[in-house]
Amino acid sequence: MTEPVSPLSPAGDRHFDGLADKFAASLYGGARGELRLALLDRLLPEMLDLDGQPLLDVGGGLGQLAGWFVGRGHPVTLAEPSAEMLARAREHLAGNNVIFHQTPLQALPGKAPGPWSLIACHAVLEWLADPRGALATLASLLAPGGQLSLMVFNRDALRLSNVVKGNLEKALEDRLEGKGLRKRLTPISPLTHGQIEAWSAENDLVIREVAGIRVFSDYLRHPPESEADRERLLALEHRYCRADPHWRLGRYLLYTLERPIHPAQEATP
């Protein structure tokens, strides 16, 4: 009997070959995906110092985030391990100032070492077997004074979502991780704010900004049906996404991490 092919990489990471259509429909095609992109459109200029600097987009997927930065004058290098996802990104970004690498995050020190003044890594760490090591790799690519826009899937919000759905035993036993099997899109390594705090400190990164992405919408009994209600929901999300305690409930947590410039580095010619 033929053994099924594992969707996990040799390193235990979840890549998305064969899932581009489902990925696009589930994460970007619906109202929640639209809300996520609308919030990022507002938050990225508020949370980052942007002046057209080159961007390394890590795990760039279908190219939506890269397109946002290209549209604002940033030359982009997009790294993505999935051949299928990278092909979609090439189509989406054809004719733009983008360099493409088919490579996993772990290989970036050899493929795109930088140092980079701006890196984006959105919704990637939660699909890796070793997210702590991945953040260390990202930190090693960052220039002094450089910014890392990091977005991760929030483990605490996943617990709350399971409770709301009635999965009480699963929540009590803390069985929240996905297995990375078949076509399910529950992340294998959902993360907490405490982990990001600890791992940032380990790598000499400072958390400059934090926001919750979708702090209300994922818990609604009924999604908004009219355009007016969708606009109201977006306004509520934007108003409270950086206010304590609401940001802690976001389905995703969005960070601006910065590598400080130390006095010895300032003195270096």
Tab-separated table of C-alpha atoms in Angstrom:
chain	number	residue	atom	x	y	z
A	1	MET	CA	0.000	0.000	0.000
A	2	THR	CA	1.414	3.397	-1.001
A	3	GLU	CA	2.156	5.725	1.905
A	4	PRO	CA	0.423	9.124	1.633
A	5	VAL	CA	2.688	12.044	0.786
A	6	SER	CA	3.194	14.280	3.789
A	7	PRO	CA	2.281	17.947	3.266
A	8	LEU	CA	5.066	18.826	5.707
A	9	SER	CA	8.590	19.666	4.589
A	10	PRO	CA	11.584	17.625	5.822
A	11	ALA	CA	11.981	20.294	8.528
A	12	GLY	CA	8.372	19.731	9.646
A	13	ASP	CA	7.046	22.987	8.184
A	14	ARG	CA	3.706	23.336	6.399
A	15	HIS	CA	4.068	24.544	2.816
A	16	PHE	CA	1.157	25.153	0.454
A	17	ASP	CA	1.795	23.368	-2.839
A	18	GLY	CA	-1.527	22.058	-4.070
A	19	LEU	CA	-3.457	24.451	-1.843
A	20	ALA	CA	-3.184	27.794	-3.618
A	21	ASP	CA	-6.883	27.902	-4.538
A	22	LYS	CA	-8.063	26.954	-1.051
A	23	PHE	CA	-5.548	29.342	0.507
A	24	ALA	CA	-6.763	32.196	-1.676
A	25	ALA	CA	-10.438	31.456	-0.984
A	26	SER	CA	-10.119	30.814	2.762
A	27	LEU	CA	-7.652	33.516	3.753
A	28	TYR	CA	-8.312	36.271	1.231
A	29	GLY	CA	-11.480	35.539	-0.716
A	30	GLY	CA	-14.065	36.085	2.020
A	31	ALA	CA	-15.147	38.951	4.236
A	32	ARG	CA	-12.552	38.150	6.914
A	33	GLY	CA	-9.744	38.234	4.379
A	34	GLU	CA	-10.983	41.535	3.001
A	35	LEU	CA	-11.112	42.952	6.536
A	36	ARG	CA	-7.577	41.759	7.259
A	37	LEU	CA	-6.248	43.492	4.133
A	38	ALA	CA	-8.239	46.661	4.855
A	39	LEU	CA	-6.805	46.827	8.379
A	40	LEU	CA	-3.263	46.305	7.116
A	41	ASP	CA	-3.798	49.095	4.598
A	42	ARG	CA	-4.470	51.444	7.506
A	43	LEU	CA	-2.055	50.034	10.066
A	44	LEU	CA	1.162	49.515	8.124
A	45	PRO	CA	1.724	53.262	7.497
A	46	GLU	CA	0.888	53.950	11.158
A	47	MET	CA	3.155	51.269	12.595
A	48	LEU	CA	6.167	51.476	10.258
A	49	ASP	CA	8.516	54.259	9.174
A	50	LEU	CA	8.306	53.933	5.401
A	51	ASP	CA	10.395	55.877	2.899
A	52	GLY	CA	10.584	53.566	-0.097
A	53	GLN	CA	13.337	51.360	1.331
A	54	PRO	CA	13.862	47.850	-0.133
A	55	LEU	CA	11.661	45.172	1.432
A	56	LEU	CA	12.284	41.488	2.020
A	57	ASP	CA	8.886	39.759	2.014
A	58	VAL	CA	9.342	36.393	3.755
A	59	GLY	CA	6.799	33.706	2.925
A	60	GLY	CA	5.198	36.108	0.467
A	61	GLY	CA	2.519	33.638	-0.644
A	62	LEU	CA	0.240	34.977	-3.366
A	63	GLY	CA	1.914	38.392	-3.387
A	64	GLN	CA	-0.765	40.595	-1.803
A	65	LEU	CA	1.557	42.167	0.757
A	66	ALA	CA	4.357	42.605	-1.768
A	67	GLY	CA	1.887	44.343	-4.074
A	68	TRP	CA	0.951	46.768	-1.302
A	69	PHE	CA	4.599	47.759	-0.806
A	70	VAL	CA	5.392	47.896	-4.533
A	71	GLY	CA	2.454	50.234	-4.993
A	72	ARG	CA	4.073	52.592	-2.490
A	73	GLY	CA	7.454	52.687	-4.184
A	74	HIS	CA	9.336	49.899	-2.417
A	75	PRO	CA	11.537	47.508	-4.418
A	76	VAL	CA	10.608	44.049	-3.129
A	77	THR	CA	12.400	40.721	-2.819
A	78	LEU	CA	9.788	38.005	-2.280
A	79	ALA	CA	10.785	34.637	-0.824
A	80	GLU	CA	8.302	31.739	-0.860
A	81	PRO	CA	8.967	27.975	-0.552
A	82	SER	CA	5.905	26.792	-2.499
A	83	ALA	CA	6.387	26.671	-6.276
A	84	GLU	CA	2.637	26.961	-6.836
A	85	MET	CA	2.245	29.981	-4.572
A	86	LEU	CA	5.302	31.639	-6.093
A	87	ALA	CA	3.885	31.176	-9.599
A	88	ARG	CA	0.672	32.905	-8.486
A	89	ALA	CA	2.711	35.736	-6.975
A	90	ARG	CA	4.646	36.160	-10.236
A	91	GLU	CA	1.364	36.482	-12.133
A	92	HIS	CA	-0.055	38.932	-9.621
A	93	LEU	CA	3.066	41.107	-9.620
A	94	ALA	CA	4.070	40.851	-13.282
A	95	GLY	CA	5.736	44.010	-14.540
A	96	ASN	CA	6.589	45.298	-11.062
A	97	ASN	CA	9.939	45.820	-9.334
A	98	VAL	CA	10.069	42.426	-7.606
A	99	ILE	CA	12.791	39.777	-7.284
A	100	PHE	CA	11.549	36.249	-6.573
A	101	HIS	CA	13.239	33.438	-4.656
A	102	GLN	CA	11.765	29.979	-4.192
A	103	THR	CA	13.254	29.322	-0.800
A	104	PRO	CA	12.202	28.613	2.791
A	105	LEU	CA	12.818	31.096	5.568
A	106	GLN	CA	15.664	29.027	7.001
A	107	ALA	CA	17.715	29.397	3.791
A	108	LEU	CA	17.447	33.171	3.550
A	109	PRO	CA	20.839	33.962	5.139
A	110	GLY	CA	22.414	32.382	2.055
A	111	LYS	CA	19.880	33.638	-0.508
A	112	ALA	CA	19.112	37.186	0.620
A	113	PRO	CA	21.463	38.026	3.514
A	114	GLY	CA	20.999	41.786	3.522
A	115	PRO	CA	21.277	43.376	6.021
A	116	TRP	CA	17.757	44.622	5.417
A	117	SER	CA	16.291	47.856	6.739
A	118	LEU	CA	12.751	46.492	6.242
A	119	ILE	CA	11.471	42.913	6.454
A	120	ALA	CA	7.875	41.685	6.414
A	121	CYS	CA	6.943	38.216	7.622
A	122	HIS	CA	3.170	37.853	7.855
A	123	ALA	CA	1.346	34.640	8.812
A	124	VAL	CA	4.426	32.456	8.399
A	125	LEU	CA	5.842	31.531	11.813
A	126	GLU	CA	2.682	29.647	12.812
A	127	TRP	CA	3.261	27.203	9.930
A	128	LEU	CA	6.808	26.318	11.014
A	129	ALA	CA	7.989	23.548	13.324
A	130	ASP	CA	10.522	25.899	14.964
A	131	PRO	CA	9.088	29.439	15.049
A	132	ARG	CA	11.563	30.475	17.737
A	133	GLY	CA	14.498	29.602	15.492
A	134	ALA	CA	12.780	31.325	12.576
A	135	LEU	CA	12.551	34.602	14.481
A	136	ALA	CA	16.266	34.330	15.276
A	137	THR	CA	16.949	33.917	11.555
A	138	LEU	CA	14.864	36.984	10.713
A	139	ALA	CA	16.686	38.992	13.377
A	140	SER	CA	20.044	38.009	11.838
A	141	LEU	CA	18.953	39.534	8.499
A	142	LEU	CA	17.917	42.864	10.000
A	143	ALA	CA	20.198	45.909	9.863
A	144	PRO	CA	20.756	48.066	12.948
A	145	GLY	CA	17.780	50.402	13.092
A	146	GLY	CA	15.880	48.076	10.760
A	147	GLN	CA	12.216	47.196	11.151
A	148	LEU	CA	10.518	43.799	11.049
A	149	SER	CA	6.772	43.771	10.373
A	150	LEU	CA	5.729	40.466	11.930
A	151	MET	CA	2.239	39.012	11.981
A	152	VAL	CA	1.447	35.731	13.757
A	153	PHE	CA	-1.626	33.610	14.432
A	154	ASN	CA	-2.761	34.224	18.021
A	155	ARG	CA	-2.979	31.067	20.145
A	156	ASP	CA	-5.092	32.780	22.813
A	157	ALA	CA	-7.650	33.884	20.221
A	158	LEU	CA	-7.732	30.342	18.861
A	159	ARG	CA	-8.575	29.061	22.340
A	160	LEU	CA	-11.396	31.588	22.678
A	161	SER	CA	-12.718	30.673	19.250
A	162	ASN	CA	-12.833	26.989	20.208
A	163	VAL	CA	-14.747	27.811	23.388
A	164	VAL	CA	-17.253	29.940	21.458
A	165	LYS	CA	-17.780	27.011	19.067
A	166	GLY	CA	-18.366	24.625	21.959
A	167	ASN	CA	-15.088	22.711	21.708
A	168	LEU	CA	-14.717	22.784	25.493
A	169	GLU	CA	-12.709	19.604	25.956
A	170	LYS	CA	-10.275	20.625	23.247
A	171	ALA	CA	-9.793	24.008	24.924
A	172	LEU	CA	-9.371	22.461	28.388
A	173	GLU	CA	-6.721	20.078	27.093
A	174	ASP	CA	-5.050	22.888	25.132
A	175	ARG	CA	-5.140	20.835	21.929
A	176	LEU	CA	-5.152	23.844	19.657
A	177	GLU	CA	-2.483	23.106	17.057
A	178	GLY	CA	-3.345	21.801	13.631
A	179	LYS	CA	-1.635	18.654	12.372
A	180	GLY	CA	-0.723	20.036	8.969
A	181	LEU	CA	-2.657	17.246	7.245
A	182	ARG	CA	-4.879	17.231	4.184
A	183	LYS	CA	-6.351	20.636	3.313
A	184	ARG	CA	-7.038	21.983	6.774
A	185	LEU	CA	-5.674	25.441	7.525
A	186	THR	CA	-5.332	25.417	11.314
A	187	PRO	CA	-1.711	26.470	11.984
A	188	ILE	CA	0.663	23.913	13.447
A	189	SER	CA	2.357	26.465	15.748
A	190	PRO	CA	-0.077	29.175	16.924
A	191	LEU	CA	1.803	31.674	19.083
A	192	THR	CA	1.243	33.823	22.162
A	193	HIS	CA	2.240	37.405	22.816
A	194	GLY	CA	4.418	36.160	25.663
A	195	GLN	CA	6.436	34.024	23.264
A	196	ILE	CA	6.995	36.950	20.904
A	197	GLU	CA	8.095	39.110	23.847
A	198	ALA	CA	10.578	36.497	25.084
A	199	TRP	CA	11.990	35.586	21.681
A	200	SER	CA	12.338	39.247	20.673
A	201	ALA	CA	14.381	39.931	23.809
A	202	GLU	CA	16.578	36.916	23.050
A	203	ASN	CA	17.428	38.394	19.646
A	204	ASP	CA	17.984	42.033	20.661
A	205	LEU	CA	14.708	43.136	19.092
A	206	VAL	CA	12.455	45.781	20.612
A	207	ILE	CA	8.668	45.683	20.220
A	208	ARG	CA	7.803	49.183	19.003
A	209	GLU	CA	4.153	48.587	18.057
A	210	VAL	CA	1.538	45.871	18.448
A	211	ALA	CA	-2.011	45.543	17.135
A	212	GLY	CA	-4.677	42.864	16.972
A	213	ILE	CA	-6.059	41.992	13.552
A	214	ARG	CA	-9.794	41.097	13.718
A	215	VAL	CA	-10.465	41.566	17.419
A	216	PHE	CA	-14.265	41.435	16.987
A	217	SER	CA	-15.218	40.036	13.619
A	218	ASP	CA	-14.322	36.391	14.180
A	219	TYR	CA	-16.695	36.200	17.151
A	220	LEU	CA	-19.788	37.678	15.506
A	221	ARG	CA	-22.873	35.470	15.482
A	222	HIS	CA	-23.812	36.840	12.080
A	223	PRO	CA	-21.433	38.548	9.654
A	224	PRO	CA	-22.408	42.038	8.483
A	225	GLU	CA	-24.581	41.905	5.394
A	226	SER	CA	-24.691	45.511	4.233
A	227	GLU	CA	-21.807	47.661	3.064
A	228	ALA	CA	-22.678	50.169	5.787
A	229	ASP	CA	-22.321	47.512	8.501
A	230	ARG	CA	-19.027	46.319	7.005
A	231	GLU	CA	-17.744	49.886	7.197
A	232	ARG	CA	-18.872	50.157	10.818
A	233	LEU	CA	-17.108	46.915	11.678
A	234	LEU	CA	-13.917	48.129	10.022
A	235	ALA	CA	-14.160	51.380	12.000
A	236	LEU	CA	-14.586	49.438	15.261
A	237	GLU	CA	-11.693	47.126	14.443
A	238	HIS	CA	-9.418	50.045	13.641
A	239	ARG	CA	-10.444	52.010	16.722
A	240	TYR	CA	-9.746	49.215	19.203
A	241	CYS	CA	-7.056	47.107	17.513
A	242	ARG	CA	-4.275	48.845	19.462
A	243	ALA	CA	-6.209	49.412	22.690
A	244	ASP	CA	-5.678	47.191	25.704
A	245	PRO	CA	-7.250	44.668	26.291
A	246	HIS	CA	-8.895	44.374	22.873
A	247	TRP	CA	-5.762	43.870	20.781
A	248	ARG	CA	-5.015	40.689	22.734
A	249	LEU	CA	-8.125	39.059	21.215
A	250	GLY	CA	-7.062	39.586	17.594
A	251	ARG	CA	-7.038	36.463	15.440
A	252	TYR	CA	-3.617	37.706	14.342
A	253	LEU	CA	-1.109	39.810	16.242
A	254	LEU	CA	0.765	42.418	14.196
A	255	TYR	CA	4.110	43.706	15.478
A	256	THR	CA	6.737	46.222	14.520
A	257	LEU	CA	10.026	44.883	15.871
A	258	GLU	CA	13.170	46.978	15.635
A	259	ARG	CA	16.859	46.202	15.988
A	260	PRO	CA	18.295	49.035	18.109
A	261	ILE	CA	21.338	50.994	17.014
A	262	HIS	CA	23.929	50.683	19.769
A	263	PRO	CA	26.542	53.437	20.380
A	264	ALA	CA	29.388	51.309	18.993
A	265	GLN	CA	27.434	50.829	15.758
A	266	GLU	CA	26.803	54.566	15.416
A	267	ALA	CA	30.544	55.207	15.670
A	268	THR	CA	31.384	52.687	12.929
A	269	PRO	CA	32.319	54.484	9.677
